[in-house]
Structure formats: C-alpha cells, structure tokens
PDB file of C-alpha atoms and ligand atoms in Angstrom:
ATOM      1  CA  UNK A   1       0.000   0.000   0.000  1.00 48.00           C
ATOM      2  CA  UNK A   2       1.333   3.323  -1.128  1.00 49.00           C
ATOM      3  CA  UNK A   3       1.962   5.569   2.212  1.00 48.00           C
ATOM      4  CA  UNK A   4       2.922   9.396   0.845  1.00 59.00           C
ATOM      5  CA  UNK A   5       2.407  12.514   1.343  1.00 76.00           C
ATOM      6  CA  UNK A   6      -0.523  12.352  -1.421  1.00 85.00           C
ATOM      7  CA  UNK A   7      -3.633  14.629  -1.274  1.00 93.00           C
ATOM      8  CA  UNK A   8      -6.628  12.941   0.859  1.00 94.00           C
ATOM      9  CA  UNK A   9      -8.530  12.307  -1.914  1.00 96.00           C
ATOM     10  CA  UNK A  10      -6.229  10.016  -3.402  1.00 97.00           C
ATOM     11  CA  UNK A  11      -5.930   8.180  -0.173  1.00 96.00           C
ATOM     12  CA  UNK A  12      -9.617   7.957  -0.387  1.00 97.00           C
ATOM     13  CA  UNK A  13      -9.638   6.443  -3.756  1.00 98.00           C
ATOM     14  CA  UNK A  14      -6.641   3.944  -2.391  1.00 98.00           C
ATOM     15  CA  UNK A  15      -9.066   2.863   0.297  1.00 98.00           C
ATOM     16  CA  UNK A  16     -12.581   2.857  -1.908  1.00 98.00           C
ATOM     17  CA  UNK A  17     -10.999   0.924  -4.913  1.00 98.00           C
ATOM     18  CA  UNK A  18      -8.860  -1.843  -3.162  1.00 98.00           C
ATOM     19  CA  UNK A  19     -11.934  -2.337  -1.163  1.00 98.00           C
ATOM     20  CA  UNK A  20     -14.116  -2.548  -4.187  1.00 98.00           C
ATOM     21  CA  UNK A  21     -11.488  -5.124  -5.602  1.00 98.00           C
ATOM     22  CA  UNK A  22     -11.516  -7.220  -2.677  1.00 98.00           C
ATOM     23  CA  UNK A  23     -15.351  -7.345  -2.658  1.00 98.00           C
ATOM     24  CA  UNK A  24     -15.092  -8.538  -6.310  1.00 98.00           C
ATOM     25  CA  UNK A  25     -16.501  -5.867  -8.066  1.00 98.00           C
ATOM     26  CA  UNK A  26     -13.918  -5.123 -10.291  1.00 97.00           C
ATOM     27  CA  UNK A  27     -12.060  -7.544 -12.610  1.00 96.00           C
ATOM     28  CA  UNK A  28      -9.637  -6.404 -14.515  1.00 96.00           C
ATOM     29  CA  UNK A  29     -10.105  -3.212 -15.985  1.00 95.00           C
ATOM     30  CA  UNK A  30     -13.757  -3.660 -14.895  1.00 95.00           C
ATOM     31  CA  UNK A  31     -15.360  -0.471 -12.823  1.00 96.00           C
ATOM     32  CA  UNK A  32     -14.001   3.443 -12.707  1.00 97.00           C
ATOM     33  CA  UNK A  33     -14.321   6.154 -10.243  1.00 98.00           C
ATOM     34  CA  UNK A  34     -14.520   9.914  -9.941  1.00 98.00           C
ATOM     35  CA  UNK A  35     -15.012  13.045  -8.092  1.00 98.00           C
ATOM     36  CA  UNK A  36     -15.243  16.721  -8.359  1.00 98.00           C
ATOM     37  CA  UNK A  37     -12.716  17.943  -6.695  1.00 98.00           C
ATOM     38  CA  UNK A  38     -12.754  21.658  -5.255  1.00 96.00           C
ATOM     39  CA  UNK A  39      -9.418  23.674  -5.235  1.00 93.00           C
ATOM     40  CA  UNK A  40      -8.524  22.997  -1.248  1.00 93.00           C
ATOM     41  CA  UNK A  41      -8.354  19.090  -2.246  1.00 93.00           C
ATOM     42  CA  UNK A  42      -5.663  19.844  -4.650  1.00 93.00           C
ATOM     43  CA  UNK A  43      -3.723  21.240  -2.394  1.00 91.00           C
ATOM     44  CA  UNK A  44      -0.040  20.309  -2.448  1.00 89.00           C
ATOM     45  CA  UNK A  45      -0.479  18.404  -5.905  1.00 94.00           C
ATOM     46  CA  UNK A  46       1.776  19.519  -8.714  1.00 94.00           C
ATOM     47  CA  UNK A  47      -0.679  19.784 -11.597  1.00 96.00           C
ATOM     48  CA  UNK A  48       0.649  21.188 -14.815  1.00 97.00           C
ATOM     49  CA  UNK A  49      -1.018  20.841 -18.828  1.00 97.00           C
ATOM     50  CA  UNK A  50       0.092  17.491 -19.708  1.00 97.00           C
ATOM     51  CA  UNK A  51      -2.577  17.090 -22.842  1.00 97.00           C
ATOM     52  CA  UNK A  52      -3.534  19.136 -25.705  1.00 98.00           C
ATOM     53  CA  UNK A  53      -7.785  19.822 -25.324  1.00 98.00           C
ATOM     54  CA  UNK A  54      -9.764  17.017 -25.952  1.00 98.00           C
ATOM     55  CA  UNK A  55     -13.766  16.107 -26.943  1.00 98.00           C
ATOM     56  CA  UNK A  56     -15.495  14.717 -23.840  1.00 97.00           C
ATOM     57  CA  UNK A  57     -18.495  14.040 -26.472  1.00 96.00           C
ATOM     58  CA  UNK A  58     -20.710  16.088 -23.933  1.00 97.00           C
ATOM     59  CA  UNK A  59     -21.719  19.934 -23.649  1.00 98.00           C
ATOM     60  CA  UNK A  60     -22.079  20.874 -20.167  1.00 98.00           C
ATOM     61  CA  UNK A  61     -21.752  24.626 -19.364  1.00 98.00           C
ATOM     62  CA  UNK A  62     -22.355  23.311 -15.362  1.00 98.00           C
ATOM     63  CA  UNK A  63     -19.349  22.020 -15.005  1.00 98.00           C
ATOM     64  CA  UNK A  64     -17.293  24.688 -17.250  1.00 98.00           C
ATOM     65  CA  UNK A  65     -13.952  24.828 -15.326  1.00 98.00           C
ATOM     66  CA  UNK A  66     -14.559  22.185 -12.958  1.00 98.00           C
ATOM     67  CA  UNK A  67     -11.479  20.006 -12.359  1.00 98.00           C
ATOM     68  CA  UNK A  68     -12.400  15.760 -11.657  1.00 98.00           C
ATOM     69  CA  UNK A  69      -9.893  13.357 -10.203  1.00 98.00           C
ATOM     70  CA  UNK A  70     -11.106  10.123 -12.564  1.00 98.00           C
ATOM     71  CA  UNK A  71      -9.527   6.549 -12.813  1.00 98.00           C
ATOM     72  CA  UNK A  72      -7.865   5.741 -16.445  1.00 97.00           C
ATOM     73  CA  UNK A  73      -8.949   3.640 -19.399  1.00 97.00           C
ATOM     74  CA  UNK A  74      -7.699   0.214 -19.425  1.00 97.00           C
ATOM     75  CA  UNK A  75      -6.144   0.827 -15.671  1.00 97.00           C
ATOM     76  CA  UNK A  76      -7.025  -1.424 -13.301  1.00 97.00           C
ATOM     77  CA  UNK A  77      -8.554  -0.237  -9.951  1.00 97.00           C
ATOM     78  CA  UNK A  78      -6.677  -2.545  -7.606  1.00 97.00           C
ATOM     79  CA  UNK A  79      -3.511  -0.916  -8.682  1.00 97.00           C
ATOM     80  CA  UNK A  80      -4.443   2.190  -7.593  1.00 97.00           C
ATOM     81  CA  UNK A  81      -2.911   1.436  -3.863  1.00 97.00           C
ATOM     82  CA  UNK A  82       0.656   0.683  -5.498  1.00 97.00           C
ATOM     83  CA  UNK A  83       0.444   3.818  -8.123  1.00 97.00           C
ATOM     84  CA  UNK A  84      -2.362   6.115  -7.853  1.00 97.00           C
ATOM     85  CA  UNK A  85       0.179   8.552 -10.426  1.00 97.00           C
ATOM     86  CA  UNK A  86      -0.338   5.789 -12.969  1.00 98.00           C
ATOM     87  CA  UNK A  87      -4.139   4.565 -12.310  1.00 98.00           C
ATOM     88  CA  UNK A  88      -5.193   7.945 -11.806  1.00 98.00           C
ATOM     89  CA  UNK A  89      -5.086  11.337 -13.240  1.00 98.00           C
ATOM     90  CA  UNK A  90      -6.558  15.055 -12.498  1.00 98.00           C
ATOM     91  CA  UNK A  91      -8.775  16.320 -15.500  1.00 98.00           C
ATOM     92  CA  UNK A  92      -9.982  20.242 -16.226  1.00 98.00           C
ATOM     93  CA  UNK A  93     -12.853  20.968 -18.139  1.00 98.00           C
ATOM     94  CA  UNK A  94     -12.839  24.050 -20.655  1.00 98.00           C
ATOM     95  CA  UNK A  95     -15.394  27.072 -20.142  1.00 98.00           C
ATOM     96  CA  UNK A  96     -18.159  25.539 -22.085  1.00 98.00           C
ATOM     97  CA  UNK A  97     -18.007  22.171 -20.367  1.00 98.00           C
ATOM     98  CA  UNK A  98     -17.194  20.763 -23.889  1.00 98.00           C
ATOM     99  CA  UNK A  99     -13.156  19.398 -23.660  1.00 98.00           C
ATOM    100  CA  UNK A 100     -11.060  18.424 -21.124  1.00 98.00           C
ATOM    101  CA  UNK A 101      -7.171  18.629 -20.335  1.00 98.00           C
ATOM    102  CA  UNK A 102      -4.973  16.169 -18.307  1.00 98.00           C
ATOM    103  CA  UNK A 103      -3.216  18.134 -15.336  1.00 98.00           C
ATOM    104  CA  UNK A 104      -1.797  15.088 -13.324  1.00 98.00           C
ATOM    105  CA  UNK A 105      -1.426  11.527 -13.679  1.00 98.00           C
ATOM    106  CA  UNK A 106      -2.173   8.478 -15.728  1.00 98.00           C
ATOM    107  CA  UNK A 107       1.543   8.411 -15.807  1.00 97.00           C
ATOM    108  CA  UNK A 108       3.503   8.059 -18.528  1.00 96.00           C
ATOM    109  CA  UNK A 109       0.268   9.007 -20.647  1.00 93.00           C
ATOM    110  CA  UNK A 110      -3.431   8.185 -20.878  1.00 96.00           C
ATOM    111  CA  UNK A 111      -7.101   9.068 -20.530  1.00 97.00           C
ATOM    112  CA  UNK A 112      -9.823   9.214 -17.945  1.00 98.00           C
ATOM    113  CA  UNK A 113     -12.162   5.989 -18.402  1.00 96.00           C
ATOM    114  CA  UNK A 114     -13.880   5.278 -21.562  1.00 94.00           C
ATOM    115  CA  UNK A 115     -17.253   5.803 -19.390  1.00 94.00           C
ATOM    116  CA  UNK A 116     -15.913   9.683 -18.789  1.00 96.00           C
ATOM    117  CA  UNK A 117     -19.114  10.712 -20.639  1.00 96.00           C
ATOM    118  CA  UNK A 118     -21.520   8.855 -18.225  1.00 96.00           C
ATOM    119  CA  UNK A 119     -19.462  10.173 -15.473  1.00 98.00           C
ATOM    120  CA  UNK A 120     -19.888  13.721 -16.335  1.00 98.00           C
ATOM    121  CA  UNK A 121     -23.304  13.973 -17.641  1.00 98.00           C
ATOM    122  CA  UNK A 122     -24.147  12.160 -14.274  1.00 98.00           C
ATOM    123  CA  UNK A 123     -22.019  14.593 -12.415  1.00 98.00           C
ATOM    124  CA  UNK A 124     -24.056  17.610 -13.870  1.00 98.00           C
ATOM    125  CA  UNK A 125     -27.027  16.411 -12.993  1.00 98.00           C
ATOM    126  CA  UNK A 126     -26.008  15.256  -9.955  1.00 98.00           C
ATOM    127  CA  UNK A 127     -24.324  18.614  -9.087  1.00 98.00           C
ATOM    128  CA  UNK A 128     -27.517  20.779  -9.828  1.00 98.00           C
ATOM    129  CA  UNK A 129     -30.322  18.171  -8.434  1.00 98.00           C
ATOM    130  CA  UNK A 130     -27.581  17.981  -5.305  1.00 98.00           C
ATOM    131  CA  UNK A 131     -27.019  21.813  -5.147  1.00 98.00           C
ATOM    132  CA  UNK A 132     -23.327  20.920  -5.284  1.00 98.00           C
ATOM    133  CA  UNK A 133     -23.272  18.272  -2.108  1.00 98.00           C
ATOM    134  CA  UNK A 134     -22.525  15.385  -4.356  1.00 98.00           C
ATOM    135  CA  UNK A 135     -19.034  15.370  -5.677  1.00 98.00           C
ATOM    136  CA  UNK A 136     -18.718  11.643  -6.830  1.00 98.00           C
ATOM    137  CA  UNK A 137     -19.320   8.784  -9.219  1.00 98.00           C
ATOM    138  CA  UNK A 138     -18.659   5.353  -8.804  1.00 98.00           C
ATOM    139  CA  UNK A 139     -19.775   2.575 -11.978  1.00 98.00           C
ATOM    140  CA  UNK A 140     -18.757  -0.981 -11.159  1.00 98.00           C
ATOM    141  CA  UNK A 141     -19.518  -4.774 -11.448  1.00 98.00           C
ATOM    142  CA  UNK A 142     -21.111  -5.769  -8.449  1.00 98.00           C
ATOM    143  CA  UNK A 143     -21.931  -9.771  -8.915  1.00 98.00           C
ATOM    144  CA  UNK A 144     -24.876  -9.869  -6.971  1.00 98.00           C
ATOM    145  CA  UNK A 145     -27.071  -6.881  -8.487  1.00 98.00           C
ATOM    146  CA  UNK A 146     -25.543  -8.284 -11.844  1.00 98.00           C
ATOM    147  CA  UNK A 147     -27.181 -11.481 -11.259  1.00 98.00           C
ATOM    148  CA  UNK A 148     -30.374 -10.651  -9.968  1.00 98.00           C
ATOM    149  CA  UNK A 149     -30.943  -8.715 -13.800  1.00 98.00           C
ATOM    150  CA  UNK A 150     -30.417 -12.366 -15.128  1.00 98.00           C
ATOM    151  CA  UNK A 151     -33.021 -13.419 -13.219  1.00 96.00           C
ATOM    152  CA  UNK A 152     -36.232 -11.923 -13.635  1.00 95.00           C
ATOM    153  CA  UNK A 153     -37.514  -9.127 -16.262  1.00 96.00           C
ATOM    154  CA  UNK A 154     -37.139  -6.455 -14.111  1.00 98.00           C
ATOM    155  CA  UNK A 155     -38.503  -3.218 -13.593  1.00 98.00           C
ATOM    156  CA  UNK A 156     -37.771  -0.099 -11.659  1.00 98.00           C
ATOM    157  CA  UNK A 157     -40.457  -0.616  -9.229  1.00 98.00           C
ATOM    158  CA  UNK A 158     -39.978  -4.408  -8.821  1.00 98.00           C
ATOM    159  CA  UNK A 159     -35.430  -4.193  -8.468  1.00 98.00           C
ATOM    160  CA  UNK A 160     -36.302  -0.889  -5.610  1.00 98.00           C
ATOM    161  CA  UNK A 161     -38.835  -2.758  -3.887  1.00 98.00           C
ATOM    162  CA  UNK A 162     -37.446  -6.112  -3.991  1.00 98.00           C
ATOM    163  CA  UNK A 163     -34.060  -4.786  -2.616  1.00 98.00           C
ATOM    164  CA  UNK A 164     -36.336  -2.588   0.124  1.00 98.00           C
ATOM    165  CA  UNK A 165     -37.517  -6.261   0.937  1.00 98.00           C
ATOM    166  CA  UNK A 166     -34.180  -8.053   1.050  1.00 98.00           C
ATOM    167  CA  UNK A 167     -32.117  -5.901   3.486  1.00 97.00           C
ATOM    168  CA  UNK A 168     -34.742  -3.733   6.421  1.00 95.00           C
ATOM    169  CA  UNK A 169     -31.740  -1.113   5.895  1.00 95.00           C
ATOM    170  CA  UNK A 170     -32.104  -0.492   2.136  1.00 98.00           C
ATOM    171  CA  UNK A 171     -35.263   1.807   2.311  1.00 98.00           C
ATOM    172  CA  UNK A 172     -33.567   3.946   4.539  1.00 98.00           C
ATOM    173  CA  UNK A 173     -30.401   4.155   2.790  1.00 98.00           C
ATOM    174  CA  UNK A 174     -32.256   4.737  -0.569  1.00 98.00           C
ATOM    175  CA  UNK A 175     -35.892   5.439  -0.495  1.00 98.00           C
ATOM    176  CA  UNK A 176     -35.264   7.095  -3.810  1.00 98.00           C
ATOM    177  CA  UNK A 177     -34.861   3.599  -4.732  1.00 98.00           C
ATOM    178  CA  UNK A 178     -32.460   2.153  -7.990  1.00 98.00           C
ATOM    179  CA  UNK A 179     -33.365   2.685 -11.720  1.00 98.00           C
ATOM    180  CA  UNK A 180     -33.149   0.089 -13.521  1.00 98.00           C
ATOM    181  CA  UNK A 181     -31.744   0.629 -17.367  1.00 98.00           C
ATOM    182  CA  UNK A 182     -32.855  -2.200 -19.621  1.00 98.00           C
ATOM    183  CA  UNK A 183     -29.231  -3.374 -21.413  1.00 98.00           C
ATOM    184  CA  UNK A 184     -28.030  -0.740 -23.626  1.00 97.00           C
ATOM    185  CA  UNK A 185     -24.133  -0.337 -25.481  1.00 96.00           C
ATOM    186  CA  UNK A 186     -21.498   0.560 -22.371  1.00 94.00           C
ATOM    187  CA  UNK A 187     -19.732   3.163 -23.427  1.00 91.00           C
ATOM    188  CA  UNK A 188     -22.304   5.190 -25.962  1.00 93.00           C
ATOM    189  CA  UNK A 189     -24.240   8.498 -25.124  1.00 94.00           C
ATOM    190  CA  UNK A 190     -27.672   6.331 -25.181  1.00 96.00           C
ATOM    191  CA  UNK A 191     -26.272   4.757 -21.406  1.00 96.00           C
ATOM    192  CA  UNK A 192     -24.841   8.127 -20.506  1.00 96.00           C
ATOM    193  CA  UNK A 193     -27.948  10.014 -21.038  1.00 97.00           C
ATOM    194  CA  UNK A 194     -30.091   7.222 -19.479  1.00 98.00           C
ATOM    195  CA  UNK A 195     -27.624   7.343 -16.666  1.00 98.00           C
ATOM    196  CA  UNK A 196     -27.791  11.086 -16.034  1.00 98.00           C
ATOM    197  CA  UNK A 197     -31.556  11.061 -16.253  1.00 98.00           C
ATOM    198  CA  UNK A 198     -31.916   8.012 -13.800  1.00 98.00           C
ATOM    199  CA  UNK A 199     -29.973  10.432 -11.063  1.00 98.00           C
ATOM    200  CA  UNK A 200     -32.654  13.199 -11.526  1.00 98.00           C
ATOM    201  CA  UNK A 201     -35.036  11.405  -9.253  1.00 97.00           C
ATOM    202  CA  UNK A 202     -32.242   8.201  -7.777  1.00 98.00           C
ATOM    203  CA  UNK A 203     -28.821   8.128  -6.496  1.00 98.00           C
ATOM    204  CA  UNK A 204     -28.036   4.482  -8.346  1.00 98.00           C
ATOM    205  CA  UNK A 205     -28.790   2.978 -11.675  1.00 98.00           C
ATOM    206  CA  UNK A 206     -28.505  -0.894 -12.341  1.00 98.00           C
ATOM    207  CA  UNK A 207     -27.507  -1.487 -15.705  1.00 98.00           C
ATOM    208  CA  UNK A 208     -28.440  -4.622 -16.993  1.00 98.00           C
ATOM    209  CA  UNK A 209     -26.202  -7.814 -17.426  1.00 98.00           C
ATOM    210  CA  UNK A 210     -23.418  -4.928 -16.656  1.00 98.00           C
ATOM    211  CA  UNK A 211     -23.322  -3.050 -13.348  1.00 98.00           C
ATOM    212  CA  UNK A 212     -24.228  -0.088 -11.371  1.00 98.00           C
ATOM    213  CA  UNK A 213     -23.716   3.595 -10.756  1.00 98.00           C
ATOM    214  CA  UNK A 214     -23.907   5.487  -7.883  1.00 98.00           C
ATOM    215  CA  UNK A 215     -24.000   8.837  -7.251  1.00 98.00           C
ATOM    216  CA  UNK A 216     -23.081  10.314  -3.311  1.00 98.00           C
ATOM    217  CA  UNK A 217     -21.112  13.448  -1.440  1.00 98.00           C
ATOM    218  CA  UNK A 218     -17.778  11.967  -1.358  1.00 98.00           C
ATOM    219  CA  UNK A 219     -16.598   7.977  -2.074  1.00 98.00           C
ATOM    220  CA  UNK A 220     -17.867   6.528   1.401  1.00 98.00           C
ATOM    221  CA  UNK A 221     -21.504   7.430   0.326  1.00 98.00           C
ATOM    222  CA  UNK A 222     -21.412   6.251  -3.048  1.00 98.00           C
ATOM    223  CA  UNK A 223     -19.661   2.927  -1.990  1.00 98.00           C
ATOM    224  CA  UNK A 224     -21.818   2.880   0.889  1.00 98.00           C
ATOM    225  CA  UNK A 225     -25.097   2.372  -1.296  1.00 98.00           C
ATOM    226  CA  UNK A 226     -23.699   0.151  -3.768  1.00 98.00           C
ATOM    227  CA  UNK A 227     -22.439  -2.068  -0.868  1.00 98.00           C
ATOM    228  CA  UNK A 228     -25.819  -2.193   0.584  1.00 98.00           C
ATOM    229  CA  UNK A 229     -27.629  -3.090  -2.314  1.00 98.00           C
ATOM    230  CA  UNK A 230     -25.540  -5.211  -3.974  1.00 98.00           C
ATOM    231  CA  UNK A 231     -25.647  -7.198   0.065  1.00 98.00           C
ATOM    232  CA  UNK A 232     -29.648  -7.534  -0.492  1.00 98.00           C
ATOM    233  CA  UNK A 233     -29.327  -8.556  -3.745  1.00 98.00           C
ATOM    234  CA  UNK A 234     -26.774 -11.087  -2.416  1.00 98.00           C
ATOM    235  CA  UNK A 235     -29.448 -12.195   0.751  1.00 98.00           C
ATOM    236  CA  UNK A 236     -32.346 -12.200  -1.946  1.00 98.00           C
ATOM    237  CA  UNK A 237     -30.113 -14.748  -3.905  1.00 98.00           C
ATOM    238  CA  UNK A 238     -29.190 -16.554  -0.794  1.00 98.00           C
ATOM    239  CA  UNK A 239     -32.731 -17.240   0.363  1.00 97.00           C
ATOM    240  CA  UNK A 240     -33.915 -18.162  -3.127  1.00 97.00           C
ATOM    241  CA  UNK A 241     -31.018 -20.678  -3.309  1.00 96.00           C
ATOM    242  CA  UNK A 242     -32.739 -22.009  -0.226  1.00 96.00           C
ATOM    243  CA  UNK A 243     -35.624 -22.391  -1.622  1.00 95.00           C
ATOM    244  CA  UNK A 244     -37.652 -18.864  -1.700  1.00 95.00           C
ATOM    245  CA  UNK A 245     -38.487 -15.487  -0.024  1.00 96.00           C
ATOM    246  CA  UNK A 246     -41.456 -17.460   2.425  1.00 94.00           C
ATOM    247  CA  UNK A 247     -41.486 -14.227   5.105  1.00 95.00           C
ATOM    248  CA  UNK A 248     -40.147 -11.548   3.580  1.00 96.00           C
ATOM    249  CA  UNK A 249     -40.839  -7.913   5.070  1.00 97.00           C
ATOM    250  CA  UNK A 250     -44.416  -6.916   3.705  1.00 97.00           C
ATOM    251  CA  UNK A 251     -45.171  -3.073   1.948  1.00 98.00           C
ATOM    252  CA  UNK A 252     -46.509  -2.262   5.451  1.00 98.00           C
ATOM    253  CA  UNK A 253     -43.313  -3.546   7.506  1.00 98.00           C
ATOM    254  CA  UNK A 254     -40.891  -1.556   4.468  1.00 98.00           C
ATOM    255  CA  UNK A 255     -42.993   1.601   4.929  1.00 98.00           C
ATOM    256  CA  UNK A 256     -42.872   1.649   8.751  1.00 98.00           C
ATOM    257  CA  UNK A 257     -39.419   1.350   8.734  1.00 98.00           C
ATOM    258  CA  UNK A 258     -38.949   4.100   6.104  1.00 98.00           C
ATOM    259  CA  UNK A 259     -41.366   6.305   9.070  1.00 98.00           C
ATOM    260  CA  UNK A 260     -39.005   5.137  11.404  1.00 98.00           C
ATOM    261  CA  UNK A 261     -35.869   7.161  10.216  1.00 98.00           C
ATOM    262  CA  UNK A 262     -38.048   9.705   8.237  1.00 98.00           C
ATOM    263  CA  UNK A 263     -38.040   8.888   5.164  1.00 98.00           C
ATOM    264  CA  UNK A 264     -40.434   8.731   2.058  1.00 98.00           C
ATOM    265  CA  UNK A 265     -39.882   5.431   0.028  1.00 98.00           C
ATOM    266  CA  UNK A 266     -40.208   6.398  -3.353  1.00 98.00           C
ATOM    267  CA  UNK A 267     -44.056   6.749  -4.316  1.00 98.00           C
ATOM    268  CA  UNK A 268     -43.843   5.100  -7.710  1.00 97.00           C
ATOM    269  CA  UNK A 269     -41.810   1.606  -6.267  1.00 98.00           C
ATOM    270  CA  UNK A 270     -43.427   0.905  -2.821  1.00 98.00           C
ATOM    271  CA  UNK A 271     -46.353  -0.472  -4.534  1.00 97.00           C
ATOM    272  CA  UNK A 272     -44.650  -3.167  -6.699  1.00 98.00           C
ATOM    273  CA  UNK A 273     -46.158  -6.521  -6.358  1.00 98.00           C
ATOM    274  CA  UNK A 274     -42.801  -8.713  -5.855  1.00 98.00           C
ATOM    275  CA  UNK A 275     -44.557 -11.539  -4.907  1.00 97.00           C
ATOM    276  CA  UNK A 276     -43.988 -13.755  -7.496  1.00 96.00           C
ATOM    277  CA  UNK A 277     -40.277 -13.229  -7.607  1.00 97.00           C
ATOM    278  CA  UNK A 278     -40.113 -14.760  -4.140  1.00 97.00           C
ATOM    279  CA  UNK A 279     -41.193 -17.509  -5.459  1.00 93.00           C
ATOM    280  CA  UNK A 280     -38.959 -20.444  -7.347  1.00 88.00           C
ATOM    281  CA  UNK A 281     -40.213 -21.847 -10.398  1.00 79.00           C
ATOM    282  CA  UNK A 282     -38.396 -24.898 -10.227  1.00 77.00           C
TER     283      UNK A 282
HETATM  284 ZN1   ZN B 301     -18.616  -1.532 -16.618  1.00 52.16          ZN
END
C-alpha cells in the first residue's frame, strides 16, 4: 500500500478501490471512479497541462472549469494502492463544459475511463439536483445486483422494492430507490444520457447484465449504497437458493421502517407486487 504525502482524496480512492477489488466488483479493468474535486483538495499536488484539449463528447456549461480526479482507461482499480500517479489522473474541463485537459497523472500518458461521458453527464445532474453536495461517481460490477438482472424481467419498481424487501436497511439508505436501465451499449451516449436522467429522481442505476452507478457526497456514500444493495441482492439470492423469499418484510413492515428514520420510500416503487419473484419456479 502506497503511504505518501498524497492529497486525501487520493488516499480515499486507495481505500474505496482496493476495497471494491476485494469485494469482487472489479475484474480487470472492470469499474471506474470519480469526483469533483474543489481547489482545497488539490492542495499540495503539482498539476501542470500534460494534454492538448480534448472532446469529452458532452456539452455541459455546469461544469465549465470544474477540475475531476477520474480513474484511467484500461487501468485497473486494484492498482491504484501501489500507483495512484499511474491509475489515476486530475482532468480540467474548458469554459463551455465541452473538452477536457490532463493536469496530473495516468503516468507516462493516458485518458480518464472510456465511461468519462456517463461520469460527467451524471455529475451535472447530480451537481444541480444535489445543489453541489454530491461530488462523486462510482460505476462498477457488483456480482450480486448483476445477477439478480439475469433473473427476472425487471422493472424499476420491482429491483427498488425487492431490494427494500431483502435488506430492512435499504429503504432507509435509498428510499429514492435504484433505476433500472434495460441493457443498452457501455460506453455510448444512449447509457450516458439514461444514466444522467436516472440520477434526476435516484442516487443508483442498475444497468443490466453490466453493473451499477452510484452517485453520493464523497466515495464513502457512493460505496456505501452500492455495498448495501448489492448485500440484499446477495441475501435475496441466498434465500432463493434455499428455496424462496417465504417471510419476507411486507409493503406495510418496508414503509414503517422508512417512518421510522423519516423517510419517504419512493411513491412510484413501494407499490410493486414482488410476490412472485419470491417464489422459485423450479
Ligand atoms: Zn462496466
């Protein structure tokens, strides 16, 4: 594990991505992060123009001048511990939100992740619905959540409410509940749209057969409700593999819990009928 003087956000990322690899979420070049960073969490780094201006292939006047700390393409995320300098890199947007410029990292050269426009059209919307509270992004390839899209023909409703049911903690963590995004081409501005409108109203979006985003203030958030729902996805599996969801928490049970710690689960997913994905058809 790298120990320097590094910036705290990059001993953040150290700690959220070796965490995310040891919880299996990230083969290979599989998942990316990123965050907003303000000018105080720079401090101390040397960032000088290390790239010429280049498309992002989005136009987003919100986050003209903003600068993002994002992982690289093809870098894997478990390296980050032993060389964040390499995995890593510091991007600046131009003052039209339109191109970015490499200030530090993804030594000796590279580029932010091929998802960067997902990232940032999720990170303007999640800027302006957030009033500037969230700063970060987090996609990755939780097995669990991935799983339960192979499952059943799922829905918005029915992945928010069966997740509410699988885990008594998820409605409070995100009575916004999860959008699901029938299986579209990683990588293209269809998923990155999708994405971006998903966070208007939800702070994760499950793509299908793929993975999920997750929008939060800082790294511990984001990776705090990906790790819970990707855990009741993993109990919902469980407990199917056991032979089916006999008790499971009824609308009444979710929604006093969600009164409990003040919350409002999300009025169109809290009357899903899950019922008959509790049950196995075998
Ligand atoms: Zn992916």
């Amino acid at each position: 594990m790298k120990t320097t003087n590094d910036p705290i956000f990059i001993k953040e990322a150290i700690k959220t991505s070796s965490d995310m690899w040891f919880l299996g979420w990230c083969e290979a070049n599989g998942g990316n992060i990123s965050q907003r960073l303000e000018p105080d969490k720079m401090a101390g780094l040397p960032l000088a123009v290390k790239s010429d201006w280049t498309p992002a292939r989005v136009s987003l006047p919100n986050l003209a001048g903003e600068k993002f700390m994002f992982s690289g393409t093809t870098r894997f995320l478990r390296n980050i511990s032993i060389a964040p300098e390499k995995n890593l890199g510091v991007i600046e947007m131009d003052s039209k939100g339109e191109n970015y410029r490499v200030l530090w990292g993804f030594e000796p050269e590279g580029r932010p992740t091929s998802e960067l426009p997902a990232h940032l059209k999720s990170h303007s919307v999640a800027k302006e619905v957030s009033e500037g509270a969230d700063h970060v992004v987090i996609h990755t390839h939780t097995p669990n959540l991935i799983a339960l899209t192979y499952l059943h023909e799922l829905t918005t409703p029915l992945l928010s409410k069966l997740l509410w049911q699988s885990h008594v903690e998820c409605v409070v963590g995100f009575p916004q509940g999860i959008e699901f995004i029938p299986w579209m081409m990683a990588g293209g501005d269809e998923i990155a749209d999708a994405t971006a409108v998903a966070f208007r109203k939800r702070s994760m979006a499950m793509w299908q057969h793929h993975g999920v985003f997750a929008r939060g203030r800082n790294l511990d958030a984001a990776f705090g409700l990906i790790h819970m729902a990707d855990k009741a996805a993993g109990i919902y599996l469980k407990a199917m593999a056991a032979g089916g969801m006999r008790c499971a928490p009824s609308t009444d049970v979710v929604c006093r819990i969600a009164a409990n710690f003040h919350v409002t689960p999300a009025p169109d997913c809290i009357d899903a009928d899950t019922s008959a994905l509790m049950i196995r058809r075998d």
